[in-house]
């Protein structure tokens, strides 16, 4: 969707416009990624803050590859990619550091 692409590419004002136009903040792509996953994986703090402020689910899981059981949260992506400010933001907004992937990773 346009929201997923805008979040992935770091287009803050487009994300803001789409959310103001009632875009589905919880929409997932075919791999189970949301706009929050996209923004966290790329390190776009302003977009993550906007999505969190608009009540994006901080513990939503994506799929790993083609296996729907291997889910990673936005927090896991932010941690893996060393986006410390995003990790802090997600934890402050209720993300669980105890959530495990299907392979038992936290």
CSV table of C-alpha atoms in Angstrom, one decimal:
chain,number,residue,atom,x,y,z
A,1,UNK,CA,0.0,0.0,0.0
A,2,UNK,CA,1.0,3.6,-0.3
A,3,UNK,CA,1.4,3.9,3.5
A,4,UNK,CA,3.8,0.9,3.6
A,5,UNK,CA,5.9,2.3,0.8
A,6,UNK,CA,6.0,5.8,2.2
A,7,UNK,CA,7.1,4.4,5.6
A,8,UNK,CA,9.8,2.2,4.0
A,9,UNK,CA,11.2,5.1,1.9
A,10,UNK,CA,11.2,7.6,4.8
A,11,UNK,CA,8.6,10.0,3.4
A,12,UNK,CA,7.3,11.5,6.7
A,13,UNK,CA,4.8,14.0,5.2
A,14,UNK,CA,3.3,11.4,2.9
A,15,UNK,CA,2.9,9.0,5.9
A,16,UNK,CA,1.3,11.8,7.9
A,17,UNK,CA,-1.1,12.7,5.0
A,18,UNK,CA,-2.1,9.1,4.5
A,19,UNK,CA,-2.8,8.6,8.2
A,20,UNK,CA,-4.8,11.9,8.2
A,21,UNK,CA,-6.7,10.4,5.2
A,22,UNK,CA,-7.6,7.3,7.2
A,23,UNK,CA,-5.1,4.9,5.8
A,24,UNK,CA,-5.1,1.6,7.7
A,25,UNK,CA,-2.2,1.8,10.1
A,26,UNK,CA,-2.4,-1.9,10.7
A,27,UNK,CA,-2.3,-3.0,7.1
A,28,UNK,CA,0.2,-5.8,6.3
A,29,UNK,CA,2.0,-6.7,3.1
A,30,UNK,CA,2.2,-10.2,1.8
A,31,UNK,CA,5.1,-10.9,4.2
A,32,UNK,CA,3.2,-9.6,7.2
A,33,UNK,CA,5.1,-6.3,7.5
A,34,UNK,CA,3.4,-3.1,8.6
A,35,UNK,CA,4.4,0.5,8.2
A,36,UNK,CA,5.9,0.3,11.7
A,37,UNK,CA,8.1,-2.7,10.7
A,38,UNK,CA,9.3,-0.7,7.6
A,39,UNK,CA,10.1,2.4,9.5
A,40,UNK,CA,11.9,0.5,12.3
A,41,UNK,CA,14.0,-1.5,10.0
A,42,UNK,CA,15.2,1.6,8.2
A,43,UNK,CA,15.7,3.7,11.3
A,44,UNK,CA,13.1,6.5,10.5
A,45,UNK,CA,12.6,7.8,14.0
A,46,UNK,CA,10.1,10.6,13.1
A,47,UNK,CA,7.9,8.1,11.2
A,48,UNK,CA,8.1,5.6,14.0
A,49,UNK,CA,7.1,8.3,16.5
A,50,UNK,CA,4.2,9.3,14.3
A,51,UNK,CA,3.0,5.7,13.9
A,52,UNK,CA,3.3,5.1,17.6
A,53,UNK,CA,1.5,8.3,18.4
A,54,UNK,CA,-1.3,7.2,16.1
A,55,UNK,CA,-1.6,3.9,18.0
A,56,UNK,CA,0.3,1.5,15.7
A,57,UNK,CA,0.6,-1.9,17.5
A,58,UNK,CA,4.1,-2.0,18.7
A,59,UNK,CA,4.2,-5.8,19.2
A,60,UNK,CA,2.7,-6.8,15.8
A,61,UNK,CA,4.6,-9.7,14.2
A,62,UNK,CA,5.7,-10.1,10.6
A,63,UNK,CA,6.5,-13.3,8.8
A,64,UNK,CA,10.1,-14.5,8.4
A,65,UNK,CA,10.6,-15.5,4.8
A,66,UNK,CA,7.8,-17.8,3.6
A,67,UNK,CA,7.1,-19.3,7.0
A,68,UNK,CA,4.2,-17.6,8.8
A,69,UNK,CA,5.3,-19.0,12.1
A,70,UNK,CA,8.6,-17.2,12.3
A,71,UNK,CA,7.4,-13.7,13.3
A,72,UNK,CA,9.6,-10.7,14.4
A,73,UNK,CA,8.3,-7.6,16.0
A,74,UNK,CA,9.2,-4.0,15.1
A,75,UNK,CA,11.3,-4.0,18.3
A,76,UNK,CA,13.3,-7.0,17.1
A,77,UNK,CA,14.0,-5.2,13.8
A,78,UNK,CA,15.0,-2.0,15.5
A,79,UNK,CA,17.4,-3.9,17.8
A,80,UNK,CA,18.9,-6.0,15.0
A,81,UNK,CA,19.6,-2.9,13.0
A,82,UNK,CA,21.1,-1.0,15.9
A,83,UNK,CA,18.5,1.8,16.0
A,84,UNK,CA,18.9,2.6,19.7
A,85,UNK,CA,16.5,5.6,19.8
A,86,UNK,CA,13.8,3.4,18.2
A,87,UNK,CA,14.3,0.6,20.7
A,88,UNK,CA,13.9,3.2,23.5
A,89,UNK,CA,10.8,4.7,21.9
A,90,UNK,CA,9.1,1.3,21.3
A,91,UNK,CA,9.9,0.1,24.9
A,92,UNK,CA,8.5,3.4,26.3
A,93,UNK,CA,5.3,2.7,24.4
A,94,UNK,CA,4.6,-0.8,25.5
A,95,UNK,CA,6.7,-3.0,23.3
A,96,UNK,CA,7.6,-6.2,25.1
A,97,UNK,CA,11.2,-7.2,25.3
A,98,UNK,CA,10.0,-10.7,26.3
A,99,UNK,CA,8.2,-11.5,23.1
A,100,UNK,CA,9.9,-14.4,21.3
A,101,UNK,CA,10.1,-15.3,17.7
A,102,UNK,CA,9.0,-18.8,16.6
A,103,UNK,CA,12.7,-19.7,16.9
A,104,UNK,CA,12.8,-18.5,20.5
A,105,UNK,CA,14.8,-15.3,19.9
A,106,UNK,CA,14.0,-12.1,21.9
